[in-house]
CSV table of C-alpha atoms in Angstrom, one decimal:
chain,number,residue,atom,x,y,z
A,1,MET,CA,-22.6,3.6,40.0
A,2,ASN,CA,-23.4,1.6,36.9
A,3,THR,CA,-20.0,2.7,34.7
A,4,PRO,CA,-18.4,-0.2,34.6
A,5,THR,CA,-14.4,-0.9,35.0
A,6,PHE,CA,-12.4,0.0,32.0
A,7,ARG,CA,-9.9,-2.5,31.9
A,8,ASN,CA,-7.6,-0.8,29.0
A,9,TRP,CA,-6.5,2.5,27.4
A,10,GLN,CA,-9.2,1.5,24.7
A,11,SER,CA,-12.0,1.2,26.2
A,12,VAL,CA,-11.6,4.3,28.1
A,13,GLN,CA,-11.3,6.0,24.5
A,14,SER,CA,-14.5,4.4,23.6
A,15,GLU,CA,-16.1,5.1,26.5
A,16,VAL,CA,-15.1,8.9,25.9
A,17,LEU,CA,-15.5,8.8,21.9
A,18,ARG,CA,-19.0,8.1,22.2
A,19,ARG,CA,-20.2,10.6,25.0
A,20,ILE,CA,-18.6,13.2,22.4
A,21,HIS,CA,-21.0,11.9,19.3
A,22,ALA,CA,-23.9,11.6,21.4
A,23,ARG,CA,-23.0,14.9,22.5
A,24,GLU,CA,-22.6,14.1,26.3
A,25,TRP,CA,-19.8,16.4,25.8
A,26,LYS,CA,-20.3,19.2,23.7
A,27,PRO,CA,-18.1,20.7,21.7
A,28,GLY,CA,-16.7,23.6,23.7
A,29,ASP,CA,-17.4,22.0,27.0
A,30,PHE,CA,-15.1,20.9,28.7
A,31,ILE,CA,-14.9,17.4,30.1
A,32,PRO,CA,-14.0,16.3,33.5
A,33,ASN,CA,-10.3,16.8,34.7
A,34,GLU,CA,-8.2,12.7,34.3
A,35,THR,CA,-8.6,11.8,38.4
A,36,ASP,CA,-12.6,12.2,37.8
A,37,LEU,CA,-12.4,10.4,34.8
A,38,ALA,CA,-9.9,7.5,36.5
A,39,LEU,CA,-12.2,7.1,39.2
A,40,GLU,CA,-15.3,6.9,37.8
A,41,PHE,CA,-14.1,4.7,35.0
A,42,GLY,CA,-12.8,2.1,37.7
A,43,CYS,CA,-8.7,2.7,35.7
A,44,ALA,CA,-4.9,4.2,36.7
A,45,ARG,CA,-5.0,7.9,35.8
A,46,THR,CA,-2.6,6.9,33.8
A,47,THR,CA,-4.6,5.0,31.8
A,48,VAL,CA,-7.2,7.4,31.3
A,49,ASN,CA,-4.5,10.1,30.6
A,50,ARG,CA,-2.9,7.6,26.9
A,51,ALA,CA,-6.9,7.7,25.8
A,52,LEU,CA,-7.4,11.4,26.2
A,53,ARG,CA,-3.5,11.7,24.4
A,54,ALA,CA,-4.7,9.7,21.7
A,55,LEU,CA,-8.6,11.8,21.0
A,56,ALA,CA,-5.8,14.8,20.9
A,57,ASP,CA,-3.7,13.5,18.6
A,58,SER,CA,-6.7,13.3,16.2
A,59,GLY,CA,-8.2,16.0,16.9
A,60,LEU,CA,-11.1,15.9,19.3
A,61,LEU,CA,-9.9,17.7,22.0
A,62,ASP,CA,-8.1,19.9,22.5
A,63,ARG,CA,-5.7,19.5,26.0
A,64,ARG,CA,-4.1,22.3,28.0
A,65,ARG,CA,-1.8,22.4,30.6
A,66,LYS,CA,-3.6,24.8,33.2
A,67,ALA,CA,-6.8,25.4,31.1
A,68,GLY,CA,-7.9,21.7,31.2
A,69,THR,CA,-9.5,19.8,28.6
A,70,ARG,CA,-12.2,20.4,26.2
A,71,VAL,CA,-14.3,18.3,23.6
A,72,ALA,CA,-12.4,20.5,20.3
A,73,ALA,CA,-14.5,23.3,18.9
A,74,GLN,CA,-14.6,22.3,15.6
A,75,PRO,CA,-14.2,18.0,15.9
A,76,VAL,CA,-12.9,17.1,12.3
A,77,ALA,CA,-13.8,13.7,11.6
A,78,LYS,CA,-11.0,10.9,10.8
A,79,ALA,CA,-12.5,8.5,7.9
A,80,ILE,CA,-9.5,5.5,7.2
A,81,LEU,CA,-9.5,3.9,3.9
A,82,ASP,CA,-8.4,1.0,3.3
A,83,ILE,CA,-6.0,1.3,-0.2
A,84,ALA,CA,-6.1,-3.0,-1.3
A,85,VAL,CA,-3.9,-3.6,-4.0
A,86,ILE,CA,-6.4,-4.3,-7.5
A,87,ARG,CA,-6.5,-7.6,-7.9
A,88,SER,CA,-7.6,-7.9,-3.4
A,89,GLU,CA,-10.1,-5.1,-4.1
A,90,ILE,CA,-11.8,-7.4,-6.6
A,91,GLU,CA,-11.1,-10.3,-5.5
A,92,GLU,CA,-12.7,-9.8,-1.5
A,93,ARG,CA,-15.8,-9.1,-4.4
A,94,GLY,CA,-16.5,-13.1,-4.9
A,95,GLN,CA,-15.1,-11.8,-8.6
A,96,ASN,CA,-12.7,-12.7,-10.9
A,97,TYR,CA,-10.0,-10.3,-11.5
A,98,SER,CA,-8.1,-10.5,-14.8
A,99,TYR,CA,-5.3,-7.8,-16.7
A,100,ARG,CA,-4.6,-6.6,-19.7
A,101,LEU,CA,-0.7,-4.7,-20.9
A,102,MET,CA,-1.8,-2.3,-22.8
A,103,ALA,CA,2.2,-0.1,-23.1
A,104,ARG,CA,5.2,-0.2,-21.8
A,105,GLN,CA,7.9,1.8,-23.0
A,106,THR,CA,10.8,3.9,-21.3
A,107,THR,CA,10.6,7.7,-23.0
A,108,VAL,CA,11.3,10.1,-21.7
A,109,PRO,CA,8.6,11.9,-19.1
A,110,PRO,CA,6.3,15.2,-19.6
A,111,VAL,CA,7.7,17.9,-17.5
A,112,THR,CA,4.7,17.7,-14.4
A,113,VAL,CA,5.8,14.0,-14.0
A,114,SER,CA,9.5,14.8,-13.9
A,115,ALA,CA,8.8,16.8,-12.0
A,116,ALA,CA,6.7,15.6,-8.9
A,117,MET,CA,8.4,12.9,-9.4
A,118,HIS,CA,11.9,15.0,-8.8
A,119,THR,CA,14.3,13.8,-11.6
A,120,ASN,CA,15.5,15.6,-14.1
A,121,ALA,CA,13.4,16.8,-17.4
A,122,ASP,CA,15.6,14.2,-19.6
A,123,ASP,CA,15.3,10.9,-18.2
A,124,PRO,CA,13.6,8.2,-19.7
A,125,LEU,CA,11.3,7.1,-17.1
A,126,LEU,CA,9.8,3.2,-17.5
A,127,SER,CA,5.8,3.9,-18.8
A,128,ILE,CA,2.4,1.6,-18.2
A,129,ARG,CA,-0.7,1.6,-19.1
A,130,ALA,CA,-2.4,-0.7,-18.7
A,131,LEU,CA,-6.0,-2.7,-16.8
A,132,HIS,CA,-7.5,-4.2,-15.0
A,133,MET,CA,-10.7,-6.0,-15.0
A,134,SER,CA,-13.6,-7.4,-13.2
A,135,ASP,CA,-15.5,-10.9,-14.2
A,136,ASP,CA,-14.0,-9.2,-18.0
A,137,ALA,CA,-15.5,-5.8,-17.8
A,138,PRO,CA,-13.1,-2.7,-16.8
A,139,TYR,CA,-13.4,-2.0,-13.8
A,140,ALA,CA,-10.1,0.2,-13.7
A,141,LEU,CA,-7.3,2.3,-15.9
A,142,GLU,CA,-3.6,2.6,-14.4
A,143,ASP,CA,-0.7,5.2,-15.7
A,144,ARG,CA,2.7,4.5,-14.3
A,145,TRP,CA,5.6,5.6,-14.2
A,146,ILE,CA,8.7,3.4,-12.3
A,147,ASN,CA,11.9,5.6,-12.0
A,148,THR,CA,14.3,3.1,-13.0
A,149,SER,CA,17.1,4.4,-10.4
A,150,VAL,CA,15.5,3.4,-7.9
A,151,VAL,CA,13.5,-0.1,-9.2
A,152,PRO,CA,16.3,-1.1,-11.3
A,153,ALA,CA,14.7,-4.6,-11.3
A,154,ALA,CA,12.2,-3.1,-13.3
A,155,LYS,CA,13.9,-3.4,-16.5
A,156,ASP,CA,13.3,-7.6,-16.2
A,157,GLU,CA,9.9,-7.1,-15.9
A,158,THR,CA,7.7,-7.5,-18.6
A,159,PHE,CA,4.8,-6.6,-16.5
A,160,GLN,CA,2.5,-9.2,-19.0
A,161,ASP,CA,1.1,-11.5,-16.4
A,162,VAL,CA,1.6,-9.3,-13.1
A,163,SER,CA,0.5,-5.8,-13.2
A,164,ALA,CA,2.8,-3.0,-11.9
A,165,ASN,CA,0.9,-2.5,-8.6
A,166,GLU,CA,0.9,-5.9,-8.0
A,167,TRP,CA,4.8,-6.2,-8.5
A,168,LEU,CA,6.1,-3.5,-7.0
A,169,LEU,CA,3.9,-4.3,-3.9
A,170,LYS,CA,6.9,-7.2,-3.6
A,171,HIS,CA,10.0,-5.3,-5.0
A,172,ALA,CA,10.0,-1.9,-4.5
A,173,PRO,CA,11.2,-0.6,-0.6
A,174,TYR,CA,9.4,3.4,0.2
A,175,THR,CA,9.7,5.4,2.9
A,176,HIS,CA,6.6,7.3,3.0
A,177,GLY,CA,3.8,9.2,-0.3
A,178,GLU,CA,1.0,10.8,-1.2
A,179,ILE,CA,-2.6,9.5,-2.1
A,180,VAL,CA,-4.6,11.9,-3.6
A,181,PHE,CA,-8.8,11.2,-5.0
A,182,SER,CA,-10.3,13.9,-7.3
A,183,ALA,CA,-12.6,13.4,-10.1
A,184,THR,CA,-11.5,13.3,-13.6
A,185,ALA,CA,-13.9,12.9,-16.3
A,186,ALA,CA,-12.5,11.1,-18.8
A,187,SER,CA,-11.3,11.1,-22.2
A,188,GLU,CA,-12.3,9.9,-25.9
A,189,GLU,CA,-9.4,6.9,-25.5
A,190,ASP,CA,-9.9,6.3,-21.2
A,191,SER,CA,-13.6,6.4,-22.7
A,192,ALA,CA,-12.7,3.5,-25.0
A,193,ILE,CA,-11.1,1.5,-23.0
A,194,MET,CA,-13.6,1.9,-20.4
A,195,ASP,CA,-16.1,1.1,-23.0
A,196,CYS,CA,-18.3,4.0,-20.9
A,197,PRO,CA,-19.9,7.5,-22.7
A,198,GLU,CA,-16.5,10.0,-23.1
A,199,HIS,CA,-17.0,12.8,-20.4
A,200,SER,CA,-17.9,9.9,-17.9
A,201,ALA,CA,-16.8,11.3,-14.4
A,202,LEU,CA,-13.9,8.9,-13.6
A,203,PHE,CA,-13.1,8.1,-9.5
A,204,THR,CA,-9.8,9.4,-9.4
A,205,ILE,CA,-6.1,7.8,-7.4
A,206,ASP,CA,-3.1,9.1,-7.7
A,207,ARG,CA,-0.3,7.5,-5.9
A,208,LEU,CA,2.8,9.3,-5.4
A,209,THR,CA,5.2,7.4,-3.3
A,210,TRP,CA,9.2,8.0,-2.3
A,211,ASP,CA,12.4,5.7,-1.1
A,212,GLN,CA,14.0,8.1,0.7
A,213,GLY,CA,14.5,11.9,-0.8
A,214,ALA,CA,13.9,9.2,-4.7
A,215,ALA,CA,10.9,9.3,-6.5
A,216,VAL,CA,10.0,5.3,-6.8
A,217,THR,CA,7.3,5.2,-8.9
A,218,LYS,CA,3.6,7.4,-9.7
A,219,ALA,CA,0.7,6.0,-10.6
A,220,ARG,CA,-2.8,7.1,-11.9
A,221,ILE,CA,-5.9,4.7,-11.1
A,222,LEU,CA,-9.1,6.2,-13.0
A,223,PHE,CA,-12.2,3.5,-12.2
A,224,GLY,CA,-15.0,3.0,-14.5
A,225,PRO,CA,-18.5,4.8,-13.2
A,226,GLY,CA,-19.9,3.6,-10.4
A,227,HIS,CA,-16.6,3.3,-8.1
A,228,GLN,CA,-17.4,3.8,-4.6
A,229,LEU,CA,-14.2,4.2,-2.2
A,230,ARG,CA,-16.6,3.3,1.7
A,231,THR,CA,-15.2,3.3,5.0
A,232,ALA,CA,-17.1,2.8,9.0
A,233,LEU,CA,-17.4,7.1,10.6
B,1,MET,CA,24.9,-2.4,18.4
B,2,ASN,CA,23.9,0.4,15.9
B,3,THR,CA,19.6,0.5,17.2
B,4,PRO,CA,19.2,2.8,18.7
B,5,THR,CA,17.5,2.4,22.3
B,6,PHE,CA,13.4,2.6,22.1
B,7,ARG,CA,11.8,3.7,24.5
B,8,ASN,CA,7.7,2.9,23.9
B,9,TRP,CA,5.5,0.7,21.4
B,10,GLN,CA,5.0,3.9,19.3
B,11,SER,CA,8.9,4.1,18.8
B,12,VAL,CA,9.4,0.6,18.0
B,13,GLN,CA,5.7,0.4,16.3
B,14,SER,CA,8.0,3.7,13.4
B,15,GLU,CA,10.7,1.0,13.4
B,16,VAL,CA,9.1,-1.5,12.1
B,17,LEU,CA,6.7,-0.6,9.5
B,18,ARG,CA,9.8,1.6,8.6
B,19,ARG,CA,11.7,-2.0,7.9
B,20,ILE,CA,7.8,-3.1,5.9
B,21,HIS,CA,8.3,-0.2,3.5
B,22,ALA,CA,11.7,-0.7,3.4
B,23,ARG,CA,11.1,-4.8,2.4
B,24,GLU,CA,14.4,-5.8,5.2
B,25,TRP,CA,11.3,-7.8,6.2
B,26,LYS,CA,9.4,-8.1,2.6
B,27,PRO,CA,6.0,-9.6,2.3
B,28,GLY,CA,5.2,-13.2,3.2
B,29,ASP,CA,8.5,-12.8,5.5
B,30,PHE,CA,8.7,-14.0,8.6
B,31,ILE,CA,9.9,-11.4,11.2
B,32,PRO,CA,12.1,-12.0,14.7
B,33,ASN,CA,10.0,-12.7,17.0
B,34,GLU,CA,9.0,-11.3,20.2
B,35,THR,CA,11.4,-11.9,23.0
B,36,ASP,CA,14.3,-11.2,20.3
B,37,LEU,CA,13.6,-7.5,18.7
B,38,ALA,CA,13.2,-6.7,23.1
B,39,LEU,CA,16.5,-7.3,23.2
B,40,GLU,CA,17.3,-5.8,19.7
B,41,PHE,CA,14.9,-2.8,21.1
B,42,GLY,CA,16.0,-1.9,24.3
B,43,CYS,CA,12.7,-2.7,26.0
B,44,ALA,CA,10.3,-5.1,27.8
B,45,ARG,CA,8.6,-7.6,25.3
B,46,THR,CA,5.4,-6.0,27.0
B,47,THR,CA,6.5,-3.3,24.1
B,48,VAL,CA,7.0,-4.6,20.9
B,49,ASN,CA,3.8,-6.4,22.2
B,50,ARG,CA,1.8,-3.6,21.5
B,51,ALA,CA,3.9,-2.6,18.8
B,52,LEU,CA,3.2,-5.5,16.6
B,53,ARG,CA,-0.5,-6.6,17.9
B,54,ALA,CA,-0.8,-2.5,16.6
B,55,LEU,CA,0.6,-3.3,13.4
B,56,ALA,CA,-1.9,-7.1,13.5
B,57,ASP,CA,-4.7,-4.3,13.8
B,58,SER,CA,-3.6,-2.6,11.1
B,59,GLY,CA,-3.4,-5.4,8.7
B,60,LEU,CA,0.5,-5.6,8.1
B,61,LEU,CA,0.9,-7.9,9.9
B,62,ASP,CA,0.2,-11.3,9.8
B,63,ARG,CA,0.4,-12.6,13.5
B,64,ARG,CA,-0.4,-16.8,13.9
B,65,ARG,CA,-0.1,-18.0,18.2
B,66,LYS,CA,2.3,-20.9,17.5
B,67,ALA,CA,3.9,-19.9,14.4
B,68,GLY,CA,4.6,-16.5,14.6
B,69,THR,CA,5.1,-13.0,12.9
B,70,ARG,CA,5.0,-13.2,9.0
B,71,VAL,CA,4.6,-9.5,7.3
B,72,ALA,CA,1.1,-9.4,5.7
B,73,ALA,CA,1.4,-11.1,1.8
B,74,GLN,CA,-0.9,-8.2,0.4
B,75,PRO,CA,-0.5,-5.7,3.2
B,76,VAL,CA,-3.0,-3.0,2.8
B,77,ALA,CA,-2.4,0.2,2.9
B,78,LYS,CA,-4.4,2.9,4.9
B,79,ALA,CA,-5.0,5.9,4.5
B,80,ILE,CA,-5.4,8.4,6.5
B,81,LEU,CA,-8.3,11.6,5.9
B,82,ASP,CA,-9.3,14.1,7.4
B,83,ILE,CA,-12.9,15.4,7.0
B,84,ALA,CA,-13.1,18.9,8.5
B,85,VAL,CA,-16.7,21.1,8.7
B,86,ILE,CA,-16.4,23.1,4.7
B,87,ARG,CA,-16.1,26.5,6.4
B,88,SER,CA,-12.6,25.5,8.6
B,89,GLU,CA,-10.9,24.0,5.2
B,90,ILE,CA,-12.0,26.4,3.8
B,91,GLU,CA,-10.8,29.2,6.2
B,92,GLU,CA,-7.7,26.7,6.7
B,93,ARG,CA,-6.4,28.0,3.2
B,94,GLY,CA,-6.5,30.9,3.7
B,95,GLN,CA,-9.9,31.1,1.7
B,96,ASN,CA,-13.3,33.7,2.4
B,97,TYR,CA,-16.4,31.9,3.7
B,98,SER,CA,-19.2,32.3,2.8
B,99,TYR,CA,-22.4,30.7,2.6
B,100,ARG,CA,-26.2,30.5,1.4
B,101,LEU,CA,-29.1,28.6,1.7
B,102,MET,CA,-30.4,27.2,-1.3
B,103,ALA,CA,-33.7,25.6,-1.1
B,104,ARG,CA,-35.6,24.2,2.6
B,105,GLN,CA,-38.2,22.9,3.2
B,106,THR,CA,-39.8,19.2,4.8
B,107,THR,CA,-41.1,16.5,2.7
B,108,VAL,CA,-41.4,13.3,2.0
B,109,PRO,CA,-38.2,12.1,0.3
B,110,PRO,CA,-36.7,9.9,-2.2
B,111,VAL,CA,-37.9,6.8,-1.4
B,112,THR,CA,-34.2,5.6,-2.1
B,113,VAL,CA,-33.7,8.4,0.6
B,114,SER,CA,-36.2,6.8,3.3
B,115,ALA,CA,-34.9,3.6,2.0
B,116,ALA,CA,-31.1,4.3,3.6
B,117,MET,CA,-33.0,5.9,6.0
B,118,HIS,CA,-34.6,3.9,7.1
B,119,THR,CA,-38.0,5.8,7.5
B,120,ASN,CA,-41.4,5.6,6.7
B,121,ALA,CA,-42.1,6.6,2.5
B,122,ASP,CA,-44.7,9.2,3.6
B,123,ASP,CA,-42.8,10.5,6.9
B,124,PRO,CA,-41.5,13.7,5.9
B,125,LEU,CA,-37.7,15.1,6.3
B,126,LEU,CA,-36.7,18.0,6.0
B,127,SER,CA,-34.5,18.9,2.6
B,128,ILE,CA,-31.5,21.6,3.1
B,129,ARG,CA,-29.1,22.9,0.1
B,130,ALA,CA,-27.5,24.8,0.5
B,131,LEU,CA,-24.2,26.5,-1.2
B,132,HIS,CA,-20.7,26.5,0.0
B,133,MET,CA,-18.1,29.2,-1.5
B,134,SER,CA,-14.9,30.2,-1.3
B,135,ASP,CA,-13.3,33.5,-2.3
B,136,ASP,CA,-17.0,33.6,-3.7
B,137,ALA,CA,-16.6,31.3,-5.6
B,138,PRO,CA,-18.9,28.3,-5.5
B,139,TYR,CA,-17.2,25.6,-3.7
B,140,ALA,CA,-19.3,22.7,-2.8
B,141,LEU,CA,-23.1,21.9,-3.2
B,142,GLU,CA,-24.8,20.0,0.0
B,143,ASP,CA,-28.2,18.2,-0.6
B,144,ARG,CA,-29.6,17.3,2.4
B,145,TRP,CA,-32.3,15.4,4.8
B,146,ILE,CA,-32.7,15.6,8.0
B,147,ASN,CA,-34.5,13.4,10.9
B,148,THR,CA,-36.5,15.8,12.7
B,149,SER,CA,-37.9,13.4,14.6
B,150,VAL,CA,-34.6,12.5,15.9
B,151,VAL,CA,-33.0,16.5,15.7
B,152,PRO,CA,-36.3,17.7,16.2
B,153,ALA,CA,-34.3,21.4,17.4
B,154,ALA,CA,-33.9,21.3,13.4
B,155,LYS,CA,-37.1,22.8,12.9
B,156,ASP,CA,-37.6,25.7,14.4
B,157,GLU,CA,-33.3,26.8,12.7
B,158,THR,CA,-33.5,28.3,9.1
B,159,PHE,CA,-30.2,27.3,8.2
B,160,GLN,CA,-29.5,31.4,7.0
B,161,ASP,CA,-26.5,32.4,8.0
B,162,VAL,CA,-24.4,29.2,9.8
B,163,SER,CA,-24.9,25.4,7.8
B,164,ALA,CA,-26.4,22.2,8.1
B,165,ASN,CA,-23.0,21.4,8.0
B,166,GLU,CA,-22.1,22.9,10.5
B,167,TRP,CA,-24.8,23.6,13.4
B,168,LEU,CA,-25.4,19.6,13.3
B,169,LEU,CA,-22.5,19.3,13.8
B,170,LYS,CA,-23.2,21.2,17.8
B,171,HIS,CA,-26.5,20.1,17.9
B,172,ALA,CA,-27.0,16.2,16.3
B,173,PRO,CA,-24.9,13.1,18.0
B,174,TYR,CA,-24.5,10.4,16.5
B,175,THR,CA,-23.0,7.2,17.5
B,176,HIS,CA,-21.2,5.7,14.0
B,177,GLY,CA,-21.5,6.4,10.2
B,178,GLU,CA,-20.7,5.5,6.8
B,179,ILE,CA,-19.0,7.8,4.5
B,180,VAL,CA,-18.8,6.7,0.8
B,181,PHE,CA,-16.3,8.6,-1.9
B,182,SER,CA,-17.3,9.2,-5.5
B,183,ALA,CA,-17.4,11.4,-8.6
B,184,THR,CA,-20.0,12.5,-10.1
B,185,ALA,CA,-21.2,14.7,-14.0
B,186,ALA,CA,-22.6,17.7,-13.4
B,187,SER,CA,-26.5,17.9,-14.0
B,188,GLU,CA,-27.9,20.9,-15.9
B,189,GLU,CA,-28.9,22.2,-12.3
B,190,ASP,CA,-25.8,21.8,-10.9
B,191,SER,CA,-23.5,23.2,-12.9
B,192,ALA,CA,-26.0,26.4,-13.0
B,193,ILE,CA,-25.2,26.6,-9.6
B,194,MET,CA,-21.3,25.4,-9.7
B,195,ASP,CA,-21.0,27.8,-12.4
B,196,CYS,CA,-19.7,25.0,-14.8
B,197,PRO,CA,-19.9,23.4,-17.6
B,198,GLU,CA,-22.8,20.6,-17.6
B,199,HIS,CA,-21.4,17.2,-17.7
B,200,SER,CA,-18.4,18.0,-15.5
B,201,ALA,CA,-16.2,15.2,-13.2
B,202,LEU,CA,-17.4,16.2,-10.2
B,203,PHE,CA,-16.2,15.0,-6.6
B,204,THR,CA,-18.1,13.6,-4.3
B,205,ILE,CA,-18.4,12.5,-0.9
B,206,ASP,CA,-21.9,11.7,0.2
B,207,ARG,CA,-22.7,10.7,4.3
B,208,LEU,CA,-24.6,9.4,6.4
B,209,THR,CA,-25.5,8.9,10.4
B,210,TRP,CA,-26.7,7.2,12.9
B,211,ASP,CA,-27.9,7.4,16.4
B,212,GLN,CA,-28.0,4.6,17.6
B,213,GLY,CA,-30.9,2.1,15.6
B,214,ALA,CA,-32.3,5.8,14.2
B,215,ALA,CA,-30.5,8.3,10.7
B,216,VAL,CA,-29.9,11.2,11.8
B,217,THR,CA,-29.0,12.8,8.8
B,218,LYS,CA,-27.5,12.2,5.0
B,219,ALA,CA,-25.7,14.4,2.8
B,220,ARG,CA,-24.3,14.7,-0.1
B,221,ILE,CA,-21.9,17.4,-1.0
B,222,LEU,CA,-20.0,17.3,-4.5
B,223,PHE,CA,-17.3,19.2,-4.8
B,224,GLY,CA,-16.4,22.3,-8.4
B,225,PRO,CA,-14.4,20.8,-10.6
B,226,GLY,CA,-10.7,20.0,-9.7
B,227,HIS,CA,-11.4,19.3,-5.7
B,228,GLN,CA,-8.6,17.0,-4.3
B,229,LEU,CA,-8.9,15.7,-1.2
B,230,ARG,CA,-5.1,14.5,-0.1
B,231,THR,CA,-3.7,13.2,2.9
B,232,ALA,CA,0.4,11.2,3.1
B,233,LEU,CA,1.1,7.2,3.0
């Protein structure tokens, strides 16, 4: 047998993934049972079990107690995206990061914001607008609402020297959140700030984070025309 | 001690994640050593080790052999996106999927395509343009190049009844790939097909897959205005 010995569940998982991607095991096919795979891979049955469970969790395998395990008929590709602080994203490209605070005020937000953040419609929130620059060119425009009843320290921070994007990372705990990717046409004001034609298509990230039941912050980040978020499959 | 007993590495990982997100352990802080954590969690030291390794792999912890383990100073948030077949994406929303082939031809691609796919500049590739519809409204416009020297069966497929998006999943093995998210302004032709104003901002997915060293297919998918890709953080 030419198959090398597999020492851990991750290496078993890699080999199973390879067979699925290579269509040696096709969508809908039954795969060999765990005992046979353990024999083939020269490892414990529990190691095979651990690998197959992980692949079932990620939607690539369908496991039925009696019927056996099949390759999912409609496998879902998982793309894992790294969402870094904007400063790091720019510096990792070897470019020079700078930052400009454009507005900072405590004000009652639009109802779409208070509704999304589950705050009272007349509660003021801290609003921040800031421009992130790469080699002095506009890179990303950040519009953010901070719930100062959850993050009181933000009241004393000017955000002149450090962006909310970075400051919150260190000072605002969160338990869970949501991230949404979309495309937005640049408004007249956005295009003036971002130095791009009006109606340019801007890649957009909306992020809302929660600490237990309370919204911490809601941010919309518009990236300049041509921005790409890329990852391996 | 109030900490419950942790039975497996995943539950240890969840608890460590919770402490990082809750800033009980702040960016840059050293965390307790594995022996102390194992005692606190009531589990084996190897279980703690497994959990911490996974968190270090995902960039949340910095592990140094002698110095100990710290919370990463600039933790990177990971967003895991499910990229489903377009048919499934629509059907999962309880909407009706339909599909229209708009063009299918074998032709020499633009040099940007042959360069990206590492094919000879004068090798013809199979070009497919198709519209995916949700409840009879335009949902996504697929422009695709297929390398028929890698997927010869595609030559005999009309793609009248099944989209290339779905057909390739069953018939074209791949070993790895790349996915890029961006925003595109709708061209005159795109906007006519997608039934939206010209220059609308369209969320865009570019995908290129490889089987070992040979490109299998390169696809660009434009989604209608307002399309969102969302995931939990």
